[in-house]
Amino acid sequence: MTHFITEASFAAIIALASVPFGAPTASASQWGRAPVVDVQYRPAYACSPVQAVQKARWTGLRYARVTTVTPRRVVVSGRNYRGWDRMVFANVRGCPLIRR
């Protein structure tokens, strides 16, 4: 019987001693840190002007700059080895080339 009382008292002491360690952990996440904001990034479904200029430069157009942006197309003008030229990209993801 004394063995059971000894084990029960030991378990109670450990349970009471572990209570103060749980409270600061929960309170530190609420007051000590900034709140966590859940941000959902949407993929870009349009052709950005920066991406269109990069693709135009990659294909050999120098001094490339965006001339026109419409809901359907992005026009980039610049110079190639023959003179002034323009490239027309579709205003969708990936900037596919429509016309050169």
PDB file of N, CA and C in Angstrom:
ATOM      1  N   MET A   1       0.816  -1.186   0.000  1.00  0.00           N
ATOM      2  CA  MET A   1       0.000   0.000   0.000  1.00  0.00           C
ATOM      3  C   MET A   1       0.864   1.256   0.000  1.00  0.00           C
ATOM      4  N   THR A   2       1.964   1.208   0.752  1.00  0.00           N
ATOM      5  CA  THR A   2       2.829   2.379   0.788  1.00  0.00           C
ATOM      6  C   THR A   2       3.498   2.610  -0.562  1.00  0.00           C
ATOM      7  N   HIS A   3       3.733   1.546  -1.305  1.00  0.00           N
ATOM      8  CA  HIS A   3       4.322   1.693  -2.635  1.00  0.00           C
ATOM      9  C   HIS A   3       3.362   2.443  -3.572  1.00  0.00           C
ATOM     10  N   PHE A   4       2.054   2.133  -3.492  1.00  0.00           N
ATOM     11  CA  PHE A   4       1.054   2.800  -4.315  1.00  0.00           C
ATOM     12  C   PHE A   4       0.955   4.283  -3.956  1.00  0.00           C
ATOM     13  N   ILE A   5       0.993   4.622  -2.688  1.00  0.00           N
ATOM     14  CA  ILE A   5       0.921   6.014  -2.256  1.00  0.00           C
ATOM     15  C   ILE A   5       2.168   6.770  -2.709  1.00  0.00           C
ATOM     16  N   THR A   6       3.317   6.123  -2.642  1.00  0.00           N
ATOM     17  CA  THR A   6       4.555   6.749  -3.075  1.00  0.00           C
ATOM     18  C   THR A   6       4.503   7.057  -4.575  1.00  0.00           C
ATOM     19  N   GLU A   7       4.045   6.101  -5.371  1.00  0.00           N
ATOM     20  CA  GLU A   7       3.951   6.326  -6.817  1.00  0.00           C
ATOM     21  C   GLU A   7       2.906   7.383  -7.154  1.00  0.00           C
ATOM     22  N   ALA A   8       1.784   7.390  -6.485  1.00  0.00           N
ATOM     23  CA  ALA A   8       0.732   8.371  -6.746  1.00  0.00           C
ATOM     24  C   ALA A   8       1.198   9.774  -6.371  1.00  0.00           C
ATOM     25  N   SER A   9       1.902   9.911  -5.259  1.00  0.00           N
ATOM     26  CA  SER A   9       2.393  11.229  -4.852  1.00  0.00           C
ATOM     27  C   SER A   9       3.492  11.715  -5.806  1.00  0.00           C
ATOM     28  N   PHE A  10       4.330  10.793  -6.275  1.00  0.00           N
ATOM     29  CA  PHE A  10       5.365  11.161  -7.232  1.00  0.00           C
ATOM     30  C   PHE A  10       4.740  11.631  -8.553  1.00  0.00           C
ATOM     31  N   ALA A  11       3.705  10.950  -9.014  1.00  0.00           N
ATOM     32  CA  ALA A  11       3.009  11.358 -10.244  1.00  0.00           C
ATOM     33  C   ALA A  11       2.328  12.711 -10.058  1.00  0.00           C
ATOM     34  N   ALA A  12       1.766  12.970  -8.890  1.00  0.00           N
ATOM     35  CA  ALA A  12       1.116  14.257  -8.628  1.00  0.00           C
ATOM     36  C   ALA A  12       2.132  15.388  -8.587  1.00  0.00           C
ATOM     37  N   ILE A  13       3.294  15.141  -8.014  1.00  0.00           N
ATOM     38  CA  ILE A  13       4.343  16.170  -7.960  1.00  0.00           C
ATOM     39  C   ILE A  13       4.826  16.504  -9.370  1.00  0.00           C
ATOM     40  N   ILE A  14       5.012  15.499 -10.198  1.00  0.00           N
ATOM     41  CA  ILE A  14       5.466  15.741 -11.571  1.00  0.00           C
ATOM     42  C   ILE A  14       4.389  16.499 -12.352  1.00  0.00           C
ATOM     43  N   ALA A  15       3.117  16.143 -12.144  1.00  0.00           N
ATOM     44  CA  ALA A  15       2.035  16.825 -12.849  1.00  0.00           C
ATOM     45  C   ALA A  15       1.940  18.285 -12.423  1.00  0.00           C
ATOM     46  N   LEU A  16       2.078  18.563 -11.133  1.00  0.00           N
ATOM     47  CA  LEU A  16       2.012  19.942 -10.652  1.00  0.00           C
ATOM     48  C   LEU A  16       3.245  20.738 -11.063  1.00  0.00           C
ATOM     49  N   ALA A  17       4.386  20.089 -11.172  1.00  0.00           N
ATOM     50  CA  ALA A  17       5.611  20.787 -11.557  1.00  0.00           C
ATOM     51  C   ALA A  17       5.611  21.128 -13.047  1.00  0.00           C
ATOM     52  N   SER A  18       4.902  20.367 -13.865  1.00  0.00           N
ATOM     53  CA  SER A  18       4.907  20.628 -15.299  1.00  0.00           C
ATOM     54  C   SER A  18       3.897  21.703 -15.707  1.00  0.00           C
ATOM     55  N   VAL A  19       2.994  22.119 -14.846  1.00  0.00           N
ATOM     56  CA  VAL A  19       2.003  23.141 -15.180  1.00  0.00           C
ATOM     57  C   VAL A  19       2.658  24.494 -15.462  1.00  0.00           C
ATOM     58  N   PRO A  20       3.601  24.999 -14.667  1.00  0.00           N
ATOM     59  CA  PRO A  20       4.185  26.308 -14.981  1.00  0.00           C
ATOM     60  C   PRO A  20       4.969  26.325 -16.290  1.00  0.00           C
ATOM     61  N   PHE A  21       5.488  25.183 -16.741  1.00  0.00           N
ATOM     62  CA  PHE A  21       6.241  25.157 -17.997  1.00  0.00           C
ATOM     63  C   PHE A  21       5.332  25.260 -19.210  1.00  0.00           C
ATOM     64  N   GLY A  22       4.088  24.874 -19.110  1.00  0.00           N
ATOM     65  CA  GLY A  22       3.163  24.948 -20.230  1.00  0.00           C
ATOM     66  C   GLY A  22       2.590  26.331 -20.427  1.00  0.00           C
ATOM     67  N   ALA A  23       2.412  27.107 -19.395  1.00  0.00           N
ATOM     68  CA  ALA A  23       1.778  28.420 -19.496  1.00  0.00           C
ATOM     69  C   ALA A  23       2.642  29.447 -20.228  1.00  0.00           C
ATOM     70  N   PRO A  24       3.948  29.606 -19.955  1.00  0.00           N
ATOM     71  CA  PRO A  24       4.713  30.614 -20.685  1.00  0.00           C
ATOM     72  C   PRO A  24       4.831  30.308 -22.182  1.00  0.00           C
ATOM     73  N   THR A  25       4.823  29.058 -22.541  1.00  0.00           N
ATOM     74  CA  THR A  25       4.922  28.710 -23.949  1.00  0.00           C
ATOM     75  C   THR A  25       3.687  29.175 -24.705  1.00  0.00           C
ATOM     76  N   ALA A  26       2.516  28.987 -24.128  1.00  0.00           N
ATOM     77  CA  ALA A  26       1.293  29.405 -24.797  1.00  0.00           C
ATOM     78  C   ALA A  26       1.191  30.928 -24.826  1.00  0.00           C
ATOM     79  N   SER A  27       1.589  31.586 -23.767  1.00  0.00           N
ATOM     80  CA  SER A  27       1.464  33.033 -23.736  1.00  0.00           C
ATOM     81  C   SER A  27       2.530  33.710 -24.602  1.00  0.00           C
ATOM     82  N   ALA A  28       3.676  33.080 -24.790  1.00  0.00           N
ATOM     83  CA  ALA A  28       4.725  33.685 -25.616  1.00  0.00           C
ATOM     84  C   ALA A  28       4.309  33.729 -27.077  1.00  0.00           C
ATOM     85  N   SER A  29       3.551  32.749 -27.522  1.00  0.00           N
ATOM     86  CA  SER A  29       3.137  32.762 -28.911  1.00  0.00           C
ATOM     87  C   SER A  29       2.062  33.816 -29.169  1.00  0.00           C
ATOM     88  N   GLN A  30       1.369  34.262 -28.122  1.00  0.00           N
ATOM     89  CA  GLN A  30       0.325  35.260 -28.322  1.00  0.00           C
ATOM     90  C   GLN A  30       0.860  36.678 -28.188  1.00  0.00           C
ATOM     91  N   TRP A  31       1.700  36.969 -27.180  1.00  0.00           N
ATOM     92  CA  TRP A  31       2.109  38.337 -26.932  1.00  0.00           C
ATOM     93  C   TRP A  31       3.536  38.628 -27.375  1.00  0.00           C
ATOM     94  N   GLY A  32       4.397  37.649 -27.362  1.00  0.00           N
ATOM     95  CA  GLY A  32       5.798  37.885 -27.642  1.00  0.00           C
ATOM     96  C   GLY A  32       6.117  38.051 -29.112  1.00  0.00           C
ATOM     97  N   ARG A  33       5.318  37.480 -29.982  1.00  0.00           N
ATOM     98  CA  ARG A  33       5.603  37.510 -31.416  1.00  0.00           C
ATOM     99  C   ARG A  33       4.501  38.232 -32.163  1.00  0.00           C
ATOM    100  N   ALA A  34       4.824  38.640 -33.355  1.00  0.00           N
ATOM    101  CA  ALA A  34       3.809  39.241 -34.220  1.00  0.00           C
ATOM    102  C   ALA A  34       2.867  38.149 -34.705  1.00  0.00           C
ATOM    103  N   PRO A  35       1.616  38.483 -34.955  1.00  0.00           N
ATOM    104  CA  PRO A  35       0.680  37.453 -35.413  1.00  0.00           C
ATOM    105  C   PRO A  35       1.062  36.947 -36.802  1.00  0.00           C
ATOM    106  N   VAL A  36       0.826  35.692 -37.022  1.00  0.00           N
ATOM    107  CA  VAL A  36       1.129  35.067 -38.311  1.00  0.00           C
ATOM    108  C   VAL A  36      -0.021  35.359 -39.260  1.00  0.00           C
ATOM    109  N   VAL A  37       0.305  35.873 -40.432  1.00  0.00           N
ATOM    110  CA  VAL A  37      -0.703  36.206 -41.431  1.00  0.00           C
ATOM    111  C   VAL A  37      -0.641  35.160 -42.528  1.00  0.00           C
ATOM    112  N   ASP A  38      -1.773  34.594 -42.840  1.00  0.00           N
ATOM    113  CA  ASP A  38      -1.848  33.590 -43.892  1.00  0.00           C
ATOM    114  C   ASP A  38      -2.011  34.299 -45.230  1.00  0.00           C
ATOM    115  N   VAL A  39      -0.986  34.226 -46.076  1.00  0.00           N
ATOM    116  CA  VAL A  39      -0.998  34.898 -47.369  1.00  0.00           C
ATOM    117  C   VAL A  39      -1.085  33.844 -48.460  1.00  0.00           C
ATOM    118  N   GLN A  40      -2.005  34.042 -49.360  1.00  0.00           N
ATOM    119  CA  GLN A  40      -2.135  33.131 -50.485  1.00  0.00           C
ATOM    120  C   GLN A  40      -1.734  33.874 -51.750  1.00  0.00           C
ATOM    121  N   TYR A  41      -0.709  33.385 -52.422  1.00  0.00           N
ATOM    122  CA  TYR A  41      -0.226  34.020 -53.634  1.00  0.00           C
ATOM    123  C   TYR A  41      -0.954  33.424 -54.826  1.00  0.00           C
ATOM    124  N   ARG A  42      -1.441  34.299 -55.681  1.00  0.00           N
ATOM    125  CA  ARG A  42      -2.099  33.837 -56.891  1.00  0.00           C
ATOM    126  C   ARG A  42      -1.079  33.802 -58.017  1.00  0.00           C
ATOM    127  N   PRO A  43      -1.131  32.791 -58.836  1.00  0.00           N
ATOM    128  CA  PRO A  43      -0.209  32.776 -59.977  1.00  0.00           C
ATOM    129  C   PRO A  43      -0.589  33.867 -60.973  1.00  0.00           C
ATOM    130  N   ALA A  44       0.408  34.366 -61.671  1.00  0.00           N
ATOM    131  CA  ALA A  44       0.176  35.431 -62.646  1.00  0.00           C
ATOM    132  C   ALA A  44      -0.404  34.817 -63.910  1.00  0.00           C
ATOM    133  N   TYR A  45      -1.595  35.272 -64.302  1.00  0.00           N
ATOM    134  CA  TYR A  45      -2.231  34.750 -65.501  1.00  0.00           C
ATOM    135  C   TYR A  45      -2.033  35.672 -66.696  1.00  0.00           C
ATOM    136  N   ALA A  46      -1.298  36.755 -66.518  1.00  0.00           N
ATOM    137  CA  ALA A  46      -1.074  37.691 -67.612  1.00  0.00           C
ATOM    138  C   ALA A  46       0.417  37.816 -67.867  1.00  0.00           C
ATOM    139  N   CYS A  47       0.741  38.356 -69.018  1.00  0.00           N
ATOM    140  CA  CYS A  47       2.128  38.589 -69.393  1.00  0.00           C
ATOM    141  C   CYS A  47       2.564  39.925 -68.811  1.00  0.00           C
ATOM    142  N   SER A  48       3.512  39.919 -67.923  1.00  0.00           N
ATOM    143  CA  SER A  48       3.981  41.181 -67.359  1.00  0.00           C
ATOM    144  C   SER A  48       4.898  41.870 -68.376  1.00  0.00           C
ATOM    145  N   PRO A  49       4.930  43.202 -68.375  1.00  0.00           N
ATOM    146  CA  PRO A  49       5.824  43.908 -69.304  1.00  0.00           C
ATOM    147  C   PRO A  49       7.291  43.552 -69.083  1.00  0.00           C
ATOM    148  N   VAL A  50       7.670  43.294 -67.852  1.00  0.00           N
ATOM    149  CA  VAL A  50       9.062  42.918 -67.575  1.00  0.00           C
ATOM    150  C   VAL A  50       9.393  41.587 -68.237  1.00  0.00           C
ATOM    151  N   GLN A  51       8.469  40.636 -68.150  1.00  0.00           N
ATOM    152  CA  GLN A  51       8.703  39.334 -68.765  1.00  0.00           C
ATOM    153  C   GLN A  51       8.748  39.448 -70.286  1.00  0.00           C
ATOM    154  N   ALA A  52       7.904  40.300 -70.865  1.00  0.00           N
ATOM    155  CA  ALA A  52       7.913  40.484 -72.318  1.00  0.00           C
ATOM    156  C   ALA A  52       9.235  41.097 -72.785  1.00  0.00           C
ATOM    157  N   VAL A  53       9.755  42.076 -72.052  1.00  0.00           N
ATOM    158  CA  VAL A  53      11.041  42.687 -72.417  1.00  0.00           C
ATOM    159  C   VAL A  53      12.165  41.667 -72.287  1.00  0.00           C
ATOM    160  N   GLN A  54      12.134  40.847 -71.247  1.00  0.00           N
ATOM    161  CA  GLN A  54      13.169  39.823 -71.080  1.00  0.00           C
ATOM    162  C   GLN A  54      13.142  38.826 -72.234  1.00  0.00           C
ATOM    163  N   LYS A  55      11.952  38.398 -72.644  1.00  0.00           N
ATOM    164  CA  LYS A  55      11.872  37.460 -73.771  1.00  0.00           C
ATOM    165  C   LYS A  55      12.346  38.109 -75.063  1.00  0.00           C
ATOM    166  N   ALA A  56      12.024  39.391 -75.257  1.00  0.00           N
ATOM    167  CA  ALA A  56      12.467  40.088 -76.465  1.00  0.00           C
ATOM    168  C   ALA A  56      13.982  40.219 -76.482  1.00  0.00           C
ATOM    169  N   ARG A  57      14.580  40.538 -75.361  1.00  0.00           N
ATOM    170  CA  ARG A  57      16.046  40.631 -75.297  1.00  0.00           C
ATOM    171  C   ARG A  57      16.686  39.273 -75.521  1.00  0.00           C
ATOM    172  N   TRP A  58      16.061  38.223 -75.020  1.00  0.00           N
ATOM    173  CA  TRP A  58      16.600  36.875 -75.188  1.00  0.00           C
ATOM    174  C   TRP A  58      16.608  36.462 -76.661  1.00  0.00           C
ATOM    175  N   THR A  59      15.626  36.934 -77.420  1.00  0.00           N
ATOM    176  CA  THR A  59      15.557  36.567 -78.839  1.00  0.00           C
ATOM    177  C   THR A  59      16.377  37.491 -79.720  1.00  0.00           C
ATOM    178  N   GLY A  60      17.045  38.488 -79.145  1.00  0.00           N
ATOM    179  CA  GLY A  60      17.966  39.299 -79.928  1.00  0.00           C
ATOM    180  C   GLY A  60      17.557  40.732 -80.149  1.00  0.00           C
ATOM    181  N   LEU A  61      16.515  41.190 -79.516  1.00  0.00           N
ATOM    182  CA  LEU A  61      16.073  42.572 -79.667  1.00  0.00           C
ATOM    183  C   LEU A  61      16.821  43.442 -78.649  1.00  0.00           C
ATOM    184  N   ARG A  62      17.593  44.410 -79.158  1.00  0.00           N
ATOM    185  CA  ARG A  62      18.354  45.296 -78.269  1.00  0.00           C
ATOM    186  C   ARG A  62      17.565  46.558 -77.988  1.00  0.00           C
ATOM    187  N   TYR A  63      17.870  47.210 -76.889  1.00  0.00           N
ATOM    188  CA  TYR A  63      17.179  48.432 -76.460  1.00  0.00           C
ATOM    189  C   TYR A  63      15.666  48.208 -76.403  1.00  0.00           C
ATOM    190  N   ALA A  64      15.263  47.047 -75.917  1.00  0.00           N
ATOM    191  CA  ALA A  64      13.847  46.682 -75.899  1.00  0.00           C
ATOM    192  C   ALA A  64      13.097  47.492 -74.851  1.00  0.00           C
ATOM    193  N   ARG A  65      11.903  47.966 -75.229  1.00  0.00           N
ATOM    194  CA  ARG A  65      11.037  48.685 -74.308  1.00  0.00           C
ATOM    195  C   ARG A  65       9.585  48.390 -74.676  1.00  0.00           C
ATOM    196  N   VAL A  66       8.721  48.475 -73.695  1.00  0.00           N
ATOM    197  CA  VAL A  66       7.301  48.201 -73.918  1.00  0.00           C
ATOM    198  C   VAL A  66       6.673  49.413 -74.594  1.00  0.00           C
ATOM    199  N   THR A  67       6.001  49.177 -75.709  1.00  0.00           N
ATOM    200  CA  THR A  67       5.347  50.249 -76.456  1.00  0.00           C
ATOM    201  C   THR A  67       3.867  50.327 -76.111  1.00  0.00           C
ATOM    202  N   THR A  68       3.182  49.197 -76.135  1.00  0.00           N
ATOM    203  CA  THR A  68       1.743  49.159 -75.909  1.00  0.00           C
ATOM    204  C   THR A  68       1.374  47.935 -75.078  1.00  0.00           C
ATOM    205  N   VAL A  69       0.436  48.128 -74.156  1.00  0.00           N
ATOM    206  CA  VAL A  69      -0.121  47.017 -73.391  1.00  0.00           C
ATOM    207  C   VAL A  69      -1.637  47.099 -73.506  1.00  0.00           C
ATOM    208  N   THR A  70      -2.253  46.055 -74.049  1.00  0.00           N
ATOM    209  CA  THR A  70      -3.709  45.962 -74.152  1.00  0.00           C
ATOM    210  C   THR A  70      -4.145  44.694 -73.424  1.00  0.00           C
ATOM    211  N   PRO A  71      -5.436  44.493 -73.252  1.00  0.00           N
ATOM    212  CA  PRO A  71      -5.873  43.252 -72.593  1.00  0.00           C
ATOM    213  C   PRO A  71      -5.490  41.986 -73.363  1.00  0.00           C
ATOM    214  N   ARG A  72      -5.204  42.112 -74.665  1.00  0.00           N
ATOM    215  CA  ARG A  72      -4.872  40.922 -75.452  1.00  0.00           C
ATOM    216  C   ARG A  72      -3.401  40.794 -75.823  1.00  0.00           C
ATOM    217  N   ARG A  73      -2.670  41.891 -75.855  1.00  0.00           N
ATOM    218  CA  ARG A  73      -1.292  41.803 -76.337  1.00  0.00           C
ATOM    219  C   ARG A  73      -0.385  42.807 -75.637  1.00  0.00           C
ATOM    220  N   VAL A  74       0.915  42.506 -75.697  1.00  0.00           N
ATOM    221  CA  VAL A  74       1.965  43.384 -75.194  1.00  0.00           C
ATOM    222  C   VAL A  74       2.948  43.580 -76.341  1.00  0.00           C
ATOM    223  N   VAL A  75       3.174  44.837 -76.728  1.00  0.00           N
ATOM    224  CA  VAL A  75       4.055  45.145 -77.852  1.00  0.00           C
ATOM    225  C   VAL A  75       5.365  45.682 -77.300  1.00  0.00           C
ATOM    226  N   VAL A  76       6.480  45.086 -77.752  1.00  0.00           N
ATOM    227  CA  VAL A  76       7.819  45.496 -77.333  1.00  0.00           C
ATOM    228  C   VAL A  76       8.575  45.944 -78.579  1.00  0.00           C
ATOM    229  N   SER A  77       9.158  47.133 -78.513  1.00  0.00           N
ATOM    230  CA  SER A  77       9.929  47.674 -79.638  1.00  0.00           C
ATOM    231  C   SER A  77      11.402  47.739 -79.271  1.00  0.00           C
ATOM    232  N   GLY A  78      12.247  47.664 -80.301  1.00  0.00           N
ATOM    233  CA  GLY A  78      13.679  47.736 -80.086  1.00  0.00           C
ATOM    234  C   GLY A  78      14.413  47.588 -81.403  1.00  0.00           C
ATOM    235  N   ARG A  79      15.699  47.316 -81.324  1.00  0.00           N
ATOM    236  CA  ARG A  79      16.527  47.156 -82.523  1.00  0.00           C
ATOM    237  C   ARG A  79      17.064  45.734 -82.596  1.00  0.00           C
ATOM    238  N   ASN A  80      17.142  45.235 -83.818  1.00  0.00           N
ATOM    239  CA  ASN A  80      17.855  43.992 -84.046  1.00  0.00           C
ATOM    240  C   ASN A  80      18.956  44.274 -85.059  1.00  0.00           C
ATOM    241  N   TYR A  81      19.529  43.273 -85.649  1.00  0.00           N
ATOM    242  CA  TYR A  81      20.665  43.490 -86.547  1.00  0.00           C
ATOM    243  C   TYR A  81      20.262  44.168 -87.858  1.00  0.00           C
ATOM    244  N   ARG A  82      18.948  44.191 -88.177  1.00  0.00           N
ATOM    245  CA  ARG A  82      18.495  44.822 -89.421  1.00  0.00           C
ATOM    246  C   ARG A  82      17.980  46.246 -89.219  1.00  0.00           C
ATOM    247  N   GLY A  83      17.744  46.661 -88.007  1.00  0.00           N
ATOM    248  CA  GLY A  83      17.182  47.983 -87.748  1.00  0.00           C
ATOM    249  C   GLY A  83      16.095  47.899 -86.694  1.00  0.00           C
ATOM    250  N   TRP A  84      15.194  48.878 -86.704  1.00  0.00           N
ATOM    251  CA  TRP A  84      14.113  48.904 -85.721  1.00  0.00           C
ATOM    252  C   TRP A  84      13.134  47.781 -85.992  1.00  0.00           C
ATOM    253  N   ASP A  85      12.678  47.164 -84.915  1.00  0.00           N
ATOM    254  CA  ASP A  85      11.765  46.035 -85.038  1.00  0.00           C
ATOM    255  C   ASP A  85      10.834  46.037 -83.833  1.00  0.00           C
ATOM    256  N   ARG A  86       9.755  45.271 -83.937  1.00  0.00           N
ATOM    257  CA  ARG A  86       8.855  45.132 -82.789  1.00  0.00           C
ATOM    258  C   ARG A  86       8.428  43.681 -82.685  1.00  0.00           C
ATOM    259  N   MET A  87       8.090  43.291 -81.474  1.00  0.00           N
ATOM    260  CA  MET A  87       7.604  41.944 -81.203  1.00  0.00           C
ATOM    261  C   MET A  87       6.290  42.072 -80.460  1.00  0.00           C
ATOM    262  N   VAL A  88       5.330  41.224 -80.814  1.00  0.00           N
ATOM    263  CA  VAL A  88       4.009  41.253 -80.190  1.00  0.00           C
ATOM    264  C   VAL A  88       3.823  39.941 -79.440  1.00  0.00           C
ATOM    265  N   PHE A  89       3.553  40.064 -78.141  1.00  0.00           N
ATOM    266  CA  PHE A  89       3.336  38.905 -77.281  1.00  0.00           C
ATOM    267  C   PHE A  89       1.875  38.870 -76.853  1.00  0.00           C
ATOM    268  N   ALA A  90       1.332  37.669 -76.674  1.00  0.00           N
ATOM    269  CA  ALA A  90      -0.023  37.527 -76.148  1.00  0.00           C
ATOM    270  C   ALA A  90      -0.004  37.854 -74.659  1.00  0.00           C
ATOM    271  N   ASN A  91      -1.045  38.501 -74.178  1.00  0.00           N
ATOM    272  CA  ASN A  91      -1.117  38.909 -72.774  1.00  0.00           C
ATOM    273  C   ASN A  91      -1.729  37.783 -71.943  1.00  0.00           C
ATOM    274  N   VAL A  92      -1.086  36.626 -71.972  1.00  0.00           N
ATOM    275  CA  VAL A  92      -1.454  35.478 -71.159  1.00  0.00           C
ATOM    276  C   VAL A  92      -0.206  34.949 -70.487  1.00  0.00           C
ATOM    277  N   ARG A  93      -0.385  33.972 -69.615  1.00  0.00           N
ATOM    278  CA  ARG A  93       0.758  33.430 -68.893  1.00  0.00           C
ATOM    279  C   ARG A  93       1.779  32.836 -69.845  1.00  0.00           C
ATOM    280  N   GLY A  94       3.033  33.167 -69.645  1.00  0.00           N
ATOM    281  CA  GLY A  94       4.108  32.644 -70.464  1.00  0.00           C
ATOM    282  C   GLY A  94       4.513  33.559 -71.608  1.00  0.00           C
ATOM    283  N   CYS A  95       3.736  34.559 -71.920  1.00  0.00           N
ATOM    284  CA  CYS A  95       4.017  35.526 -72.990  1.00  0.00           C
ATOM    285  C   CYS A  95       4.376  34.841 -74.311  1.00  0.00           C
ATOM    286  N   PRO A  96       3.461  34.092 -74.905  1.00  0.00           N
ATOM    287  CA  PRO A  96       3.793  33.489 -76.200  1.00  0.00           C
ATOM    288  C   PRO A  96       3.897  34.553 -77.289  1.00  0.00           C
ATOM    289  N   LEU A  97       4.806  34.337 -78.216  1.00  0.00           N
ATOM    290  CA  LEU A  97       5.057  35.291 -79.297  1.00  0.00           C
ATOM    291  C   LEU A  97       3.965  35.157 -80.339  1.00  0.00           C
ATOM    292  N   ILE A  98       3.311  36.278 -80.685  1.00  0.00           N
ATOM    293  CA  ILE A  98       2.281  36.290 -81.717  1.00  0.00           C
ATOM    294  C   ILE A  98       2.887  36.671 -83.051  1.00  0.00           C
ATOM    295  N   ARG A  99       3.631  37.773 -83.078  1.00  0.00           N
ATOM    296  CA  ARG A  99       4.134  38.315 -84.340  1.00  0.00           C
ATOM    297  C   ARG A  99       5.484  38.952 -84.081  1.00  0.00           C
ATOM    298  N   ARG A 100       6.357  38.842 -85.082  1.00  0.00           N
ATOM    299  CA  ARG A 100       7.644  39.518 -85.007  1.00  0.00           C
ATOM    300  C   ARG A 100       7.810  40.463 -86.154  1.00  0.00           C
TER     301      ARG A 100
END
